[in-house]
PDB file of C-alpha atoms in Angstrom:
ATOM      1  CA  MET A   1      44.356 154.486  76.135  1.00 97.00           C
ATOM      2  CA  ARG A   2      42.679 153.754  72.808  1.00 98.00           C
ATOM      3  CA  ILE A   3      42.482 150.245  71.345  1.00 98.00           C
ATOM      4  CA  GLN A   4      41.108 149.644  67.842  1.00 98.00           C
ATOM      5  CA  ILE A   5      39.769 146.076  67.524  1.00 98.00           C
ATOM      6  CA  PHE A   6      38.546 144.574  64.255  1.00 98.00           C
ATOM      7  CA  SER A   7      37.853 141.204  62.669  1.00 98.00           C
ATOM      8  CA  ASP A   8      36.812 139.419  59.470  1.00 98.00           C
ATOM      9  CA  ILE A   9      38.362 141.735  56.901  1.00 98.00           C
ATOM     10  CA  HIS A  10      38.510 138.832  54.400  1.00 98.00           C
ATOM     11  CA  ASN A  11      40.819 140.604  51.903  1.00 98.00           C
ATOM     12  CA  ASP A  12      38.795 143.843  51.827  1.00 98.00           C
ATOM     13  CA  LEU A  13      41.856 146.105  51.677  1.00 98.00           C
ATOM     14  CA  LYS A  14      39.846 149.314  51.401  1.00 98.00           C
ATOM     15  CA  GLN A  15      38.043 148.484  54.638  1.00 98.00           C
ATOM     16  CA  LEU A  16      41.336 147.490  56.243  1.00 98.00           C
ATOM     17  CA  GLU A  17      42.724 150.920  55.333  1.00 98.00           C
ATOM     18  CA  ARG A  18      39.650 152.577  56.855  1.00 98.00           C
ATOM     19  CA  VAL A  19      39.701 150.619  60.089  1.00 98.00           C
ATOM     20  CA  VAL A  20      43.401 151.196  60.783  1.00 97.00           C
ATOM     21  CA  SER A  21      43.177 154.890  59.895  1.00 97.00           C
ATOM     22  CA  GLN A  22      41.444 155.306  63.280  1.00 96.00           C
ATOM     23  CA  ASP A  23      43.946 156.872  65.667  1.00 97.00           C
ATOM     24  CA  ALA A  24      44.742 154.414  68.466  1.00 98.00           C
ATOM     25  CA  ASP A  25      47.543 153.374  70.774  1.00 98.00           C
ATOM     26  CA  ILE A  26      47.280 149.718  69.819  1.00 98.00           C
ATOM     27  CA  TYR A  27      45.403 147.712  67.210  1.00 98.00           C
ATOM     28  CA  ILE A  28      44.064 144.177  67.523  1.00 98.00           C
ATOM     29  CA  SER A  29      43.112 142.040  64.537  1.00 98.00           C
ATOM     30  CA  ALA A  30      40.741 139.378  65.889  1.00 98.00           C
ATOM     31  CA  GLY A  31      41.163 136.984  62.958  1.00 98.00           C
ATOM     32  CA  ASP A  32      40.287 136.365  59.316  1.00 98.00           C
ATOM     33  CA  LEU A  33      42.295 139.115  57.685  1.00 98.00           C
ATOM     34  CA  VAL A  34      42.020 136.895  54.599  1.00 98.00           C
ATOM     35  CA  THR A  35      40.013 133.985  53.185  1.00 98.00           C
ATOM     36  CA  TRP A  36      41.572 130.513  53.010  1.00 97.00           C
ATOM     37  CA  ALA A  37      44.946 132.033  53.999  1.00 95.00           C
ATOM     38  CA  ARG A  38      45.391 133.817  50.669  1.00 97.00           C
ATOM     39  CA  GLY A  39      46.504 137.444  50.490  1.00 97.00           C
ATOM     40  CA  LEU A  40      48.293 138.036  53.792  1.00 98.00           C
ATOM     41  CA  SER A  41      51.152 139.808  52.001  1.00 97.00           C
ATOM     42  CA  ASP A  42      48.666 142.325  50.547  1.00 98.00           C
ATOM     43  CA  CYS A  43      47.293 142.986  54.044  1.00 98.00           C
ATOM     44  CA  ALA A  44      50.847 143.432  55.329  1.00 98.00           C
ATOM     45  CA  LYS A  45      51.384 146.354  52.949  1.00 97.00           C
ATOM     46  CA  VAL A  46      48.431 148.181  54.502  1.00 98.00           C
ATOM     47  CA  LEU A  47      49.339 147.247  58.071  1.00 98.00           C
ATOM     48  CA  LYS A  48      53.122 147.756  57.907  1.00 97.00           C
ATOM     49  CA  PRO A  49      53.085 151.294  59.420  1.00 97.00           C
ATOM     50  CA  LEU A  50      51.519 149.925  62.619  1.00 98.00           C
ATOM     51  CA  GLY A  51      54.520 147.733  63.401  1.00 98.00           C
ATOM     52  CA  GLU A  52      54.588 146.525  67.007  1.00 98.00           C
ATOM     53  CA  ARG A  53      51.369 148.378  67.820  1.00 98.00           C
ATOM     54  CA  LEU A  54      49.449 145.638  65.938  1.00 98.00           C
ATOM     55  CA  TRP A  55      48.525 142.398  67.728  1.00 98.00           C
ATOM     56  CA  VAL A  56      47.205 139.636  65.454  1.00 98.00           C
ATOM     57  CA  LEU A  57      45.038 136.561  66.063  1.00 98.00           C
ATOM     58  CA  PRO A  58      44.469 133.818  63.523  1.00 98.00           C
ATOM     59  CA  GLY A  59      40.808 133.376  62.635  1.00 98.00           C
ATOM     60  CA  ASN A  60      39.499 130.156  61.191  1.00 98.00           C
ATOM     61  CA  HIS A  61      40.855 131.154  57.754  1.00 98.00           C
ATOM     62  CA  GLU A  62      44.488 131.311  58.913  1.00 97.00           C
ATOM     63  CA  SER A  63      46.652 128.799  60.753  1.00 98.00           C
ATOM     64  CA  SER A  64      48.667 129.708  63.823  1.00 98.00           C
ATOM     65  CA  ASP A  65      51.880 129.019  61.886  1.00 98.00           C
ATOM     66  CA  GLN A  66      50.833 131.369  59.093  1.00 98.00           C
ATOM     67  CA  ILE A  67      50.066 134.178  61.549  1.00 98.00           C
ATOM     68  CA  ALA A  68      53.318 133.566  63.456  1.00 98.00           C
ATOM     69  CA  MET A  69      55.244 133.884  60.186  1.00 98.00           C
ATOM     70  CA  PHE A  70      53.191 136.924  59.127  1.00 98.00           C
ATOM     71  CA  CYS A  71      53.994 138.684  62.401  1.00 98.00           C
ATOM     72  CA  GLY A  72      57.655 137.667  62.340  1.00 98.00           C
ATOM     73  CA  ASP A  73      58.152 138.821  58.761  1.00 97.00           C
ATOM     74  CA  HIS A  74      56.494 142.210  59.205  1.00 98.00           C
ATOM     75  CA  GLY A  75      57.213 143.259  62.787  1.00 98.00           C
ATOM     76  CA  PHE A  76      53.720 142.676  64.189  1.00 98.00           C
ATOM     77  CA  ARG A  77      52.910 140.893  67.450  1.00 98.00           C
ATOM     78  CA  ASN A  78      51.416 137.410  67.558  1.00 98.00           C
ATOM     79  CA  PHE A  79      48.504 137.540  70.053  1.00 98.00           C
ATOM     80  CA  HIS A  80      47.403 133.888  69.765  1.00 98.00           C
ATOM     81  CA  GLY A  81      47.325 132.333  73.240  1.00 98.00           C
ATOM     82  CA  GLN A  82      49.170 135.348  74.666  1.00 98.00           C
ATOM     83  CA  VAL A  83      48.653 137.951  77.363  1.00 98.00           C
ATOM     84  CA  PHE A  84      50.069 141.454  77.436  1.00 98.00           C
ATOM     85  CA  ASP A  85      49.647 144.089  80.133  1.00 97.00           C
ATOM     86  CA  MET A  86      49.069 147.773  79.530  1.00 96.00           C
ATOM     87  CA  ASN A  87      48.132 150.516  81.984  1.00 96.00           C
ATOM     88  CA  GLY A  88      47.004 147.984  84.579  1.00 97.00           C
ATOM     89  CA  TRP A  89      44.849 145.971  82.153  1.00 98.00           C
ATOM     90  CA  HIS A  90      45.440 142.362  81.091  1.00 98.00           C
ATOM     91  CA  PHE A  91      44.756 141.748  77.391  1.00 98.00           C
ATOM     92  CA  ALA A  92      44.285 138.039  76.585  1.00 98.00           C
ATOM     93  CA  GLY A  93      43.922 136.694  73.057  1.00 98.00           C
ATOM     94  CA  LEU A  94      42.855 133.381  71.547  1.00 98.00           C
ATOM     95  CA  GLY A  95      42.394 132.825  67.838  1.00 98.00           C
ATOM     96  CA  TYR A  96      40.679 130.063  65.845  1.00 98.00           C
ATOM     97  CA  SER A  97      36.991 129.224  65.838  1.00 98.00           C
ATOM     98  CA  ASN A  98      35.152 126.256  67.195  1.00 98.00           C
ATOM     99  CA  ARG A  99      34.489 123.530  64.602  1.00 97.00           C
ATOM    100  CA  THR A 100      32.773 124.545  61.346  1.00 95.00           C
ATOM    101  CA  PRO A 101      31.323 122.431  58.512  1.00 92.00           C
ATOM    102  CA  PHE A 102      34.007 123.817  56.173  1.00 93.00           C
ATOM    103  CA  SER A 103      37.266 122.397  57.607  1.00 93.00           C
ATOM    104  CA  THR A 104      38.989 125.774  57.509  1.00 96.00           C
ATOM    105  CA  PRO A 105      42.649 126.037  58.604  1.00 96.00           C
ATOM    106  CA  GLY A 106      42.016 127.481  62.085  1.00 98.00           C
ATOM    107  CA  GLU A 107      39.570 125.398  64.108  1.00 98.00           C
ATOM    108  CA  PHE A 108      39.700 124.012  67.643  1.00 98.00           C
ATOM    109  CA  SER A 109      37.575 121.421  69.369  1.00 98.00           C
ATOM    110  CA  GLU A 110      35.684 122.637  72.415  1.00 98.00           C
ATOM    111  CA  ASP A 111      38.187 120.834  74.654  1.00 98.00           C
ATOM    112  CA  GLN A 112      41.071 122.621  72.927  1.00 98.00           C
ATOM    113  CA  LEU A 113      39.361 125.984  73.394  1.00 98.00           C
ATOM    114  CA  ALA A 114      38.718 125.264  77.081  1.00 98.00           C
ATOM    115  CA  GLU A 115      42.320 124.155  77.681  1.00 98.00           C
ATOM    116  CA  ARG A 116      43.753 127.315  76.107  1.00 98.00           C
ATOM    117  CA  LEU A 117      41.293 129.680  77.769  1.00 98.00           C
ATOM    118  CA  ALA A 118      42.138 128.176  81.164  1.00 98.00           C
ATOM    119  CA  LYS A 119      45.564 129.882  80.959  1.00 98.00           C
ATOM    120  CA  PHE A 120      43.765 133.222  81.310  1.00 98.00           C
ATOM    121  CA  ALA A 121      41.837 132.335  84.467  1.00 98.00           C
ATOM    122  CA  GLY A 122      42.244 134.796  87.304  1.00 98.00           C
ATOM    123  CA  LEU A 123      43.392 137.763  85.234  1.00 98.00           C
ATOM    124  CA  SER A 124      41.718 140.965  86.427  1.00 97.00           C
ATOM    125  CA  PRO A 125      40.854 143.384  85.048  1.00 98.00           C
ATOM    126  CA  MET A 126      40.818 141.505  81.746  1.00 98.00           C
ATOM    127  CA  VAL A 127      40.035 142.375  78.154  1.00 98.00           C
ATOM    128  CA  LEU A 128      39.504 139.047  76.375  1.00 98.00           C
ATOM    129  CA  VAL A 129      39.658 138.886  72.585  1.00 98.00           C
ATOM    130  CA  CYS A 130      38.720 135.653  70.777  1.00 98.00           C
ATOM    131  CA  HIS A 131      37.849 134.944  67.191  1.00 98.00           C
ATOM    132  CA  ALA A 132      35.053 132.622  68.346  1.00 98.00           C
ATOM    133  CA  PRO A 133      31.905 134.121  69.935  1.00 98.00           C
ATOM    134  CA  PRO A 134      30.055 132.600  72.900  1.00 98.00           C
ATOM    135  CA  LEU A 135      27.169 130.248  72.058  1.00 97.00           C
ATOM    136  CA  ASP A 136      23.516 131.341  72.139  1.00 96.00           C
ATOM    137  CA  THR A 137      24.066 135.090  72.405  1.00 97.00           C
ATOM    138  CA  ASP A 138      23.528 138.029  70.080  1.00 95.00           C
ATOM    139  CA  LEU A 139      27.224 137.678  69.185  1.00 98.00           C
ATOM    140  CA  ASP A 140      26.892 134.341  67.386  1.00 97.00           C
ATOM    141  CA  GLY A 141      23.471 134.361  65.719  1.00 92.00           C
ATOM    142  CA  VAL A 142      23.100 133.954  61.967  1.00 88.00           C
ATOM    143  CA  LYS A 143      19.314 134.197  62.127  1.00 86.00           C
ATOM    144  CA  PRO A 144      16.688 133.437  64.794  1.00 84.00           C
ATOM    145  CA  GLY A 145      17.294 129.964  66.175  1.00 83.00           C
ATOM    146  CA  GLN A 146      20.665 129.520  64.435  1.00 86.00           C
ATOM    147  CA  HIS A 147      23.683 130.049  66.670  1.00 93.00           C
ATOM    148  CA  PHE A 148      27.203 128.835  65.883  1.00 95.00           C
ATOM    149  CA  GLY A 149      29.348 130.063  68.757  1.00 97.00           C
ATOM    150  CA  SER A 150      31.352 128.123  71.308  1.00 98.00           C
ATOM    151  CA  PRO A 151      29.884 126.754  74.545  1.00 98.00           C
ATOM    152  CA  LYS A 152      33.357 126.730  76.145  1.00 98.00           C
ATOM    153  CA  VAL A 153      33.964 130.396  75.318  1.00 98.00           C
ATOM    154  CA  ARG A 154      30.639 131.192  76.953  1.00 98.00           C
ATOM    155  CA  GLU A 155      31.456 129.065  80.004  1.00 98.00           C
ATOM    156  CA  PHE A 156      34.766 130.851  80.443  1.00 98.00           C
ATOM    157  CA  ILE A 157      33.155 134.288  80.215  1.00 98.00           C
ATOM    158  CA  GLU A 158      30.452 133.313  82.708  1.00 98.00           C
ATOM    159  CA  ALA A 159      33.023 131.922  85.143  1.00 98.00           C
ATOM    160  CA  GLU A 160      35.765 134.555  84.851  1.00 98.00           C
ATOM    161  CA  GLN A 161      33.737 137.680  84.035  1.00 98.00           C
ATOM    162  CA  PRO A 162      36.334 139.616  82.035  1.00 98.00           C
ATOM    163  CA  ARG A 163      35.515 143.321  82.011  1.00 98.00           C
ATOM    164  CA  PHE A 164      35.307 143.303  78.216  1.00 98.00           C
ATOM    165  CA  PHE A 165      35.037 140.553  75.590  1.00 98.00           C
ATOM    166  CA  PHE A 166      35.493 141.029  71.842  1.00 98.00           C
ATOM    167  CA  CYS A 167      35.037 138.539  69.001  1.00 98.00           C
ATOM    168  CA  GLY A 168      34.233 138.170  65.310  1.00 98.00           C
ATOM    169  CA  HIS A 169      33.616 135.084  63.143  1.00 98.00           C
ATOM    170  CA  ILE A 170      29.840 135.376  62.720  1.00 97.00           C
ATOM    171  CA  HIS A 171      29.454 138.167  60.167  1.00 96.00           C
ATOM    172  CA  GLU A 172      25.693 138.494  60.638  1.00 96.00           C
ATOM    173  CA  ALA A 173      26.233 139.453  64.299  1.00 96.00           C
ATOM    174  CA  ALA A 174      28.809 142.170  63.623  1.00 97.00           C
ATOM    175  CA  GLY A 175      28.189 145.275  65.707  1.00 98.00           C
ATOM    176  CA  ASN A 176      26.035 143.492  68.282  1.00 98.00           C
ATOM    177  CA  GLU A 177      26.706 144.071  71.980  1.00 98.00           C
ATOM    178  CA  VAL A 178      25.576 142.008  74.974  1.00 98.00           C
ATOM    179  CA  LYS A 179      26.024 141.729  78.718  1.00 98.00           C
ATOM    180  CA  ILE A 180      27.019 138.316  80.082  1.00 98.00           C
ATOM    181  CA  GLY A 181      26.867 138.848  83.814  1.00 97.00           C
ATOM    182  CA  GLU A 182      29.181 141.838  84.332  1.00 97.00           C
ATOM    183  CA  THR A 183      31.032 141.302  81.052  1.00 98.00           C
ATOM    184  CA  VAL A 184      30.360 143.669  78.158  1.00 98.00           C
ATOM    185  CA  GLY A 185      30.718 141.671  74.940  1.00 98.00           C
ATOM    186  CA  ARG A 186      30.813 142.850  71.335  1.00 98.00           C
ATOM    187  CA  ASN A 187      31.195 141.253  67.912  1.00 98.00           C
ATOM    188  CA  VAL A 188      33.469 143.860  66.338  1.00 98.00           C
ATOM    189  CA  GLY A 189      33.235 142.721  62.697  1.00 98.00           C
ATOM    190  CA  LYS A 190      35.025 144.443  59.837  1.00 98.00           C
ATOM    191  CA  GLN A 191      33.768 147.883  60.924  1.00 98.00           C
ATOM    192  CA  GLY A 192      35.852 147.558  64.093  1.00 98.00           C
ATOM    193  CA  TYR A 193      35.365 149.055  67.522  1.00 98.00           C
ATOM    194  CA  LEU A 194      37.405 151.653  69.387  1.00 98.00           C
ATOM    195  CA  LEU A 195      37.770 150.763  73.061  1.00 98.00           C
ATOM    196  CA  GLU A 196      38.800 153.640  75.308  1.00 98.00           C
ATOM    197  CA  LEU A 197      40.145 152.736  78.743  1.00 96.00           C
TER     198      LEU A 197
END
């Protein structure tokens, strides 16, 4: 089973074409297809052939309502706060970031993140995909000493130990991989990552 996971396209349609040209069984967009919610219809033209093989999270630049409408209009699957099972694996998805200084459309408080992540407790084996990275890791660093991830996402990973964790949001950390206990975590960024299970 091949899963292509990507994030933070931000209207770069050429890169979107490249990342979805990778042959996979399913595709997961981990948020921020666009910037400030503008241009989703342009992305839909590129993504349309994927149909129900594409699962979509809202990043902090899209609202949950916008992504629900985007998926409904174009035959994609809304992954926000959802779980789907495939080949014995549980895939859990949560969009939005923790709070930013920019008041973007898709932000949760730490309590809201914790409440929504709690729905995924006990799933095993789990592949967890969030837009927000865990705090104080190589997945959320902008530069040395500057980390902008979520403490509650990190707490959940430490407690539940999903087999794999994927995120985006912090562009400077794209491509970085870490171990958090037994969890393998990666910031997939706009280059994407092909997970083979």
